[in-house]
mmCIF file of C-alpha atoms in Angstrom:
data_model
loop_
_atom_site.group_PDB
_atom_site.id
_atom_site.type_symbol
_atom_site.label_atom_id
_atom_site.label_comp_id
_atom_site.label_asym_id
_atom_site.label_seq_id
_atom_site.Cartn_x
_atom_site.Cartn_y
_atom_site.Cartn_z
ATOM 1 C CA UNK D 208 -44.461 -45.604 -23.796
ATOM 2 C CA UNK D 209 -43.441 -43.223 -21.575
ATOM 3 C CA UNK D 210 -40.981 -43.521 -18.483
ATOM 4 C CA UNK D 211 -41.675 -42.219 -15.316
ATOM 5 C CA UNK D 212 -39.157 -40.654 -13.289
ATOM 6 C CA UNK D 213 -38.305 -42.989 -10.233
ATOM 7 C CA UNK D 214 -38.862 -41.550 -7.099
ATOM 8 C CA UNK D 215 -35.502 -40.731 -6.541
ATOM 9 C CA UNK D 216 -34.819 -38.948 -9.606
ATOM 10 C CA UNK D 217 -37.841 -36.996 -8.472
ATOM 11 C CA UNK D 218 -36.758 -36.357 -4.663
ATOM 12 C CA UNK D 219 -33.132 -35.396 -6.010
ATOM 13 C CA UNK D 220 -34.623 -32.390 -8.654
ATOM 14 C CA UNK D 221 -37.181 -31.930 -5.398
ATOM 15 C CA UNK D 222 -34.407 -31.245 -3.360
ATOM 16 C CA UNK D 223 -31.946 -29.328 -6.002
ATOM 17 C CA UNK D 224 -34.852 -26.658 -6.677
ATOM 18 C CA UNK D 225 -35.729 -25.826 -3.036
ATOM 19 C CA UNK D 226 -32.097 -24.657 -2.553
ATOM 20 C CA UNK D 227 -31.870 -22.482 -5.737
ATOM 21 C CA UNK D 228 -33.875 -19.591 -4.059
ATOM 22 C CA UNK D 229 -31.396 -19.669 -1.115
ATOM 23 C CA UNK D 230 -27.970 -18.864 -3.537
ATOM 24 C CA UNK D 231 -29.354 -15.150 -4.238
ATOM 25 C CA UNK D 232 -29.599 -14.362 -0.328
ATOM 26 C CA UNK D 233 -26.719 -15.953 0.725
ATOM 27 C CA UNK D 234 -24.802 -13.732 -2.274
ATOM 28 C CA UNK D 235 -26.897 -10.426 -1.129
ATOM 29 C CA UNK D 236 -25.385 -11.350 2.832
ATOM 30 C CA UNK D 237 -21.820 -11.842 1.644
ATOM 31 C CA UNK D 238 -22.032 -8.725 -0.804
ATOM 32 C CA UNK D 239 -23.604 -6.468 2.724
ATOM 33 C CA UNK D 240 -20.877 -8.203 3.900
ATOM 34 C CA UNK D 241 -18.086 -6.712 1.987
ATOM 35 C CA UNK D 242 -19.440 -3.418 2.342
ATOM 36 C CA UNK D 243 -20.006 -3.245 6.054
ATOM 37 C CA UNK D 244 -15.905 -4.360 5.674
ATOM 38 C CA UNK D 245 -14.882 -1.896 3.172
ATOM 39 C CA UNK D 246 -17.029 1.197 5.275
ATOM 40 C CA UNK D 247 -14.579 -0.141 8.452
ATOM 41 C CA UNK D 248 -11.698 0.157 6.780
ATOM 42 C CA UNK D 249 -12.554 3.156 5.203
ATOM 43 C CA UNK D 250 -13.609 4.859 8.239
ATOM 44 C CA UNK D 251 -10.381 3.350 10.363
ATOM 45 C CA UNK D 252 -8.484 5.004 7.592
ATOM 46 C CA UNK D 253 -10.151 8.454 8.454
ATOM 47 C CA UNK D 254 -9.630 8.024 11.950
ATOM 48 C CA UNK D 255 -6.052 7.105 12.448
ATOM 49 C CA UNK D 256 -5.275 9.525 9.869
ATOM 50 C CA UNK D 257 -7.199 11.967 12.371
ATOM 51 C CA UNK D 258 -5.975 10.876 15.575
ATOM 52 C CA UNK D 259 -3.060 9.074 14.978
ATOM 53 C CA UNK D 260 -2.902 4.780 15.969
ATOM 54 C CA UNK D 261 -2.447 4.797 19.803
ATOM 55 C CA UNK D 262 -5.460 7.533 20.202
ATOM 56 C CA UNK D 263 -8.349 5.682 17.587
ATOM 57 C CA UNK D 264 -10.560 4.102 19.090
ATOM 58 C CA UNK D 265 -12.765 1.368 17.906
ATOM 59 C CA UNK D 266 -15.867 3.148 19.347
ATOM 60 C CA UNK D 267 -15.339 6.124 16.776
ATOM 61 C CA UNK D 268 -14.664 3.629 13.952
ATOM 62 C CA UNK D 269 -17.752 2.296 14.618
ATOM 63 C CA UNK D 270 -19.538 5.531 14.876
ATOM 64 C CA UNK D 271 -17.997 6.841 10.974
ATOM 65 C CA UNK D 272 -18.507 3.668 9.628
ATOM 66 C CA UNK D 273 -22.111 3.529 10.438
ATOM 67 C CA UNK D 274 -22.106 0.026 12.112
ATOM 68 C CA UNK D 275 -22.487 -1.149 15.825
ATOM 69 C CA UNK D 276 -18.643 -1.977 17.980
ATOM 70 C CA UNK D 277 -20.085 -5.877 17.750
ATOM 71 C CA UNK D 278 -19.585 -5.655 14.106
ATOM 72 C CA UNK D 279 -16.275 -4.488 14.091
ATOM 73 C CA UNK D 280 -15.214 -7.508 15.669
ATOM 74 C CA UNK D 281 -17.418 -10.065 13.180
ATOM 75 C CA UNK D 282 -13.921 -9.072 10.741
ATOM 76 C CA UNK D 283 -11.258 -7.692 13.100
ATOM 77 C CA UNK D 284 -9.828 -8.744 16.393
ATOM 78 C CA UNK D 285 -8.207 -5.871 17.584
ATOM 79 C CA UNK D 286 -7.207 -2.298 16.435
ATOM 80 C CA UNK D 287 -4.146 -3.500 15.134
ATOM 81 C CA UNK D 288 -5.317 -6.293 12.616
ATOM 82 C CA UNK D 289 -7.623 -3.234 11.250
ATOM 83 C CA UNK D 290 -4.657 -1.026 10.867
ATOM 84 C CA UNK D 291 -2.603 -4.397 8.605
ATOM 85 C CA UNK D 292 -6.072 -4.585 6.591
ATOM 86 C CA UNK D 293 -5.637 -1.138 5.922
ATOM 87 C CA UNK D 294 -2.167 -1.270 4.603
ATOM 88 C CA UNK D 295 -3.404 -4.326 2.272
ATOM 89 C CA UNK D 296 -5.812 -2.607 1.016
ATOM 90 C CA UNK D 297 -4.222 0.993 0.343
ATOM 91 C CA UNK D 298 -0.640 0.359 -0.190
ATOM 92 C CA UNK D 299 0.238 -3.075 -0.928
ATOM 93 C CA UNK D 300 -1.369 -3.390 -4.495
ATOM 94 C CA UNK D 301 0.648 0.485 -5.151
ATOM 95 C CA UNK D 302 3.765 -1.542 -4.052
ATOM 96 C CA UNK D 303 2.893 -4.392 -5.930
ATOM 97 C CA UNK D 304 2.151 -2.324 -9.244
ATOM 98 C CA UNK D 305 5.457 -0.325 -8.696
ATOM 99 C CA UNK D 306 7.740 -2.698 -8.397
ATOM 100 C CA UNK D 307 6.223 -5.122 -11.498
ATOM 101 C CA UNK D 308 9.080 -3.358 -13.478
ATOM 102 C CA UNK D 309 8.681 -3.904 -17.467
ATOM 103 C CA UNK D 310 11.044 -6.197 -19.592
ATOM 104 C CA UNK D 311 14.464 -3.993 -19.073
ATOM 105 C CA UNK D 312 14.656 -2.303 -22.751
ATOM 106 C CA UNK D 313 15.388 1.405 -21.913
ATOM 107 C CA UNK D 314 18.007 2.800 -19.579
ATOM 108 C CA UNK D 315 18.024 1.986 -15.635
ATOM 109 C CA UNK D 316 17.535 5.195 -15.122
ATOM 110 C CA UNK D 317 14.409 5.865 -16.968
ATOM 111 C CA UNK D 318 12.907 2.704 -14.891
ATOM 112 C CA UNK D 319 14.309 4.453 -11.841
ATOM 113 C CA UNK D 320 12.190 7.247 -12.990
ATOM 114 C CA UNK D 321 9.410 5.738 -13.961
ATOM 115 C CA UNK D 322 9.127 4.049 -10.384
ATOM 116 C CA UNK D 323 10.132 7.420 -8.315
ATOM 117 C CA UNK D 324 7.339 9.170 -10.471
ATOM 118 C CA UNK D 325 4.669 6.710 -10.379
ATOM 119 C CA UNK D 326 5.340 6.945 -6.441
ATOM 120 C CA UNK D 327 4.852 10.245 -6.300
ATOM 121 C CA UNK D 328 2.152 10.195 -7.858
ATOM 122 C CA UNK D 329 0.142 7.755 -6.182
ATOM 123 C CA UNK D 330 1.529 8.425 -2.967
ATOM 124 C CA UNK D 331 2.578 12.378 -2.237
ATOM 125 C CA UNK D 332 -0.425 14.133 -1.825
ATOM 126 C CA UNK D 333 -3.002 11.141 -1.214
ATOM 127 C CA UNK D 334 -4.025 8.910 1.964
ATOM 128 C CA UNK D 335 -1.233 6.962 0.968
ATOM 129 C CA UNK D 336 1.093 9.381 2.224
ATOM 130 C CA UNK D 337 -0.846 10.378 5.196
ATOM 131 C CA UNK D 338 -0.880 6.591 6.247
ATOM 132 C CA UNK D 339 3.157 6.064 5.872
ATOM 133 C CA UNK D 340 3.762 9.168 7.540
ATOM 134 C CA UNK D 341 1.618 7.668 10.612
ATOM 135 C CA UNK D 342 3.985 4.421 9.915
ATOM 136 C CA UNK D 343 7.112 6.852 10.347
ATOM 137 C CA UNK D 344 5.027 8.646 13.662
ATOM 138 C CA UNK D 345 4.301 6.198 15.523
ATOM 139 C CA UNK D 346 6.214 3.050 14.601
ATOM 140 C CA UNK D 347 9.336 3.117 17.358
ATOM 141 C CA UNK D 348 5.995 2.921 19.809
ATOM 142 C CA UNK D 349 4.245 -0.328 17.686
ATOM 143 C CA UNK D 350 6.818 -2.285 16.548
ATOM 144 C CA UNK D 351 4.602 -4.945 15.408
ATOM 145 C CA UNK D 352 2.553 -2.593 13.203
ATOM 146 C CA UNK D 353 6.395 -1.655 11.977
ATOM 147 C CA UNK D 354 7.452 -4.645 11.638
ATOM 148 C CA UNK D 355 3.917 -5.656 9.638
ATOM 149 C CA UNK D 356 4.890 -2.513 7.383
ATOM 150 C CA UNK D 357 8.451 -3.641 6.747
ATOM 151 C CA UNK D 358 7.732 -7.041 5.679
ATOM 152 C CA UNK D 359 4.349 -6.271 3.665
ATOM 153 C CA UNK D 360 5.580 -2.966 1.917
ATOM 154 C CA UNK D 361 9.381 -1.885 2.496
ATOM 155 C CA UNK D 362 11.052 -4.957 1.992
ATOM 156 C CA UNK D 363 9.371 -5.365 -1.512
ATOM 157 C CA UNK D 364 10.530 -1.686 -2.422
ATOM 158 C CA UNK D 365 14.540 -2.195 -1.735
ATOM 159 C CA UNK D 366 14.746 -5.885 -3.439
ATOM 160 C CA UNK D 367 12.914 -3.850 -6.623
ATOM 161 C CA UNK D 368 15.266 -1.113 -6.134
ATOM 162 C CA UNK D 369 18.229 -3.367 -5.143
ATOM 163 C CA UNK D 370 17.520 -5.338 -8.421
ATOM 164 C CA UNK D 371 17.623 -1.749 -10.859
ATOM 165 C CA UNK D 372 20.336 -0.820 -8.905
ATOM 166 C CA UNK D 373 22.758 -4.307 -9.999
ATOM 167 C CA UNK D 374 21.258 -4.229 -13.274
ATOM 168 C CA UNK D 375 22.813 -0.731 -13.421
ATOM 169 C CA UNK D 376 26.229 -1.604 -12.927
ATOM 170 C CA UNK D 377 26.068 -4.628 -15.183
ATOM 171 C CA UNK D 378 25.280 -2.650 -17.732
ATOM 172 C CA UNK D 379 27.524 0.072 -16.682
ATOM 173 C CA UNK D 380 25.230 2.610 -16.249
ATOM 174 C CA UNK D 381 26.087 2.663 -12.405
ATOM 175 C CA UNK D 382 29.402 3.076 -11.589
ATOM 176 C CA UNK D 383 29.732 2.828 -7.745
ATOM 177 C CA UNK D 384 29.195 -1.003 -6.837
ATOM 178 C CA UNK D 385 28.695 -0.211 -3.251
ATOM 179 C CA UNK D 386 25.136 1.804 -4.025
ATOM 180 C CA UNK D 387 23.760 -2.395 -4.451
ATOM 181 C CA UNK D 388 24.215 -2.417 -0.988
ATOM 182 C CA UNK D 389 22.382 0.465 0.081
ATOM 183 C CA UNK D 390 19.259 0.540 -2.280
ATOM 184 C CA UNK D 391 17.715 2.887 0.236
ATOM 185 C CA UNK D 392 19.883 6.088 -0.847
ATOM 186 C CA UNK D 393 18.169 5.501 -4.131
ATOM 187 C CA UNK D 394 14.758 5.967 -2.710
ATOM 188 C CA UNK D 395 15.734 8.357 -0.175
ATOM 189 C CA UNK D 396 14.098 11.278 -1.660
ATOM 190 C CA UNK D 397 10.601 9.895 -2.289
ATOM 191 C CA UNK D 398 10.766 9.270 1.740
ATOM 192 C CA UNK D 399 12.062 12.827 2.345
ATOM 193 C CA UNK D 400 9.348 14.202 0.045
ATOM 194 C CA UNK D 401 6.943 12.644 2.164
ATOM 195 C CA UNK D 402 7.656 13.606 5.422
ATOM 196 C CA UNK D 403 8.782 17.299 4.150
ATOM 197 C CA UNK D 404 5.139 17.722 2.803
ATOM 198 C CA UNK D 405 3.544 17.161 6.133
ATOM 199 C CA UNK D 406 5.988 19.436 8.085
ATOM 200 C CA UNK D 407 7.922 21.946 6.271
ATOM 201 C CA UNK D 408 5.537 22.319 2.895
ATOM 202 C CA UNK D 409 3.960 25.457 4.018
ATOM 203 C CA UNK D 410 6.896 26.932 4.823
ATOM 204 C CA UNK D 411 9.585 25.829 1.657
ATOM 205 C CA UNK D 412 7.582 23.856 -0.961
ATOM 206 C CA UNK D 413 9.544 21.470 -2.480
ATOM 207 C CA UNK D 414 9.764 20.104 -5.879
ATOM 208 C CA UNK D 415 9.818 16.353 -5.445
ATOM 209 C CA UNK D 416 10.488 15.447 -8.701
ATOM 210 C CA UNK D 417 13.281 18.062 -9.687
ATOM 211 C CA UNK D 418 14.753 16.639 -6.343
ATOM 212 C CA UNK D 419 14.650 13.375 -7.539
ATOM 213 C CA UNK D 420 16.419 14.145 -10.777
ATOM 214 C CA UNK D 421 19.086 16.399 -9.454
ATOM 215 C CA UNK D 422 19.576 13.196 -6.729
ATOM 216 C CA UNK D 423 19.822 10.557 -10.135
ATOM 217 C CA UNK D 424 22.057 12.836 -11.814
ATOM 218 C CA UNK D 425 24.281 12.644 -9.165
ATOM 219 C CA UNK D 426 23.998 8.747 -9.057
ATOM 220 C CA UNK D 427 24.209 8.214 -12.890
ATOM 221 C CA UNK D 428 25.972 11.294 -14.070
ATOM 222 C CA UNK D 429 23.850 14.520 -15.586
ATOM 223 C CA UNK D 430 21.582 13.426 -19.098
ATOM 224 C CA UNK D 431 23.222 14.868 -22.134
ATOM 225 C CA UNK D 432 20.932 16.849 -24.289
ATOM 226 C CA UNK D 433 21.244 16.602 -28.020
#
């Protein structure tokens, strides 16, 4: 004989199936969602790349992204929570994937290298480098959008640098012990290849990278050729 489902077995696959339908919209609003963020951010990219932070204006974020001022706020509360979204989003995971440094099995140097290139290459020439020379613009006149900057993206940089830089002179490779105190003359010329691009390319183009290597040979003495 047969058992019947009770009643409540019944009302509990009752109620299970009437919400399955619902999981596929609710997914389809969170992907729109997404999008509608990722088209802000985008667009607020464009914009104070454009104009420059104190002169973008939510309105014309709005207007490039495609989406009404209302929405804007739905994910941001103000300009400057946009603008630390931004640097999440387009330079944080490059910091984060630059200074990952491999197991320590070749020279300092060619880690210092590997870094300095990498950095040029995702940086010079690309949005990233637009957006960090807006950081280096306009900073002294947003300090919290500096400060934001320092903590989520600089600091990181000089402790990986720092960290090369004392694993350099315990291995001997480095001999002035004072450059573990000033980690930022080893990254000096990535900065200065940035801003020189924007101001002076057109007028002396400059070779970042034999820059950088003339700058390590000074640091690490010149790479003997066999």
């Amino acid at each position: 004989m047969t058992k019947k489902p009770s009643k409540a077995a019944s009302a509990s696959v009752v109620h299970a199936g009437s919400h399955m339908p619902e999981a596929a919209p609710a997914s389809n609003r969170a992907i729109r969602a997404a999008e509608r963020r990722a088209a802000i951010v985008e667009a607020a990219m464009e914009e104070f790349i454009a104009r420059g932070f104190a002169a973008t204006r939510l309105d014309d974020i709005a207007k490039r992204a495609g989406v009404a001022k209302g929405t804007i706020y739905l994910h941001f509360k103000d300009k400057e929570s946009m603008f630390e979204e931004l640097v999440r989003v387009v330079i944080v995971p490059v910091v984060a994937r630059l200074t990952t440094l491999p197991p320590p099995v070749g020279s300092v140097r060619d880690l210092i290298e590997a870094f300095a290139g990498n950095f040029l290459k995702e940086v010079i020439g690309t949005r990233r480098g637009d957006l960090v020379r807006l950081i280096v613009a306009e900073g002294p006149r947003f300090p919290s959008v500096a400060d934001f900057y320092y903590r989520e993206v600089v600091s990181r940089g000089v402790a990986a640098m720092r960290a090369l830089i004392e694993l350099g002179i315990a291995r001997g490779e480095i001999r002035e012990k004072d450059l573990a105190r000033y980690p930022q003359i080893l990254i000096a010329p990535a900065m200065i290849a940035v801003i020189w691009q924007s101001l002076f390319e057109r007028h002396a183009p400059l070779d970042a990278r034999d820059m950088l290597r003339v700058h390590l040979d000074l640091i690490f003495g010149e790479r003997r050729t066999t």
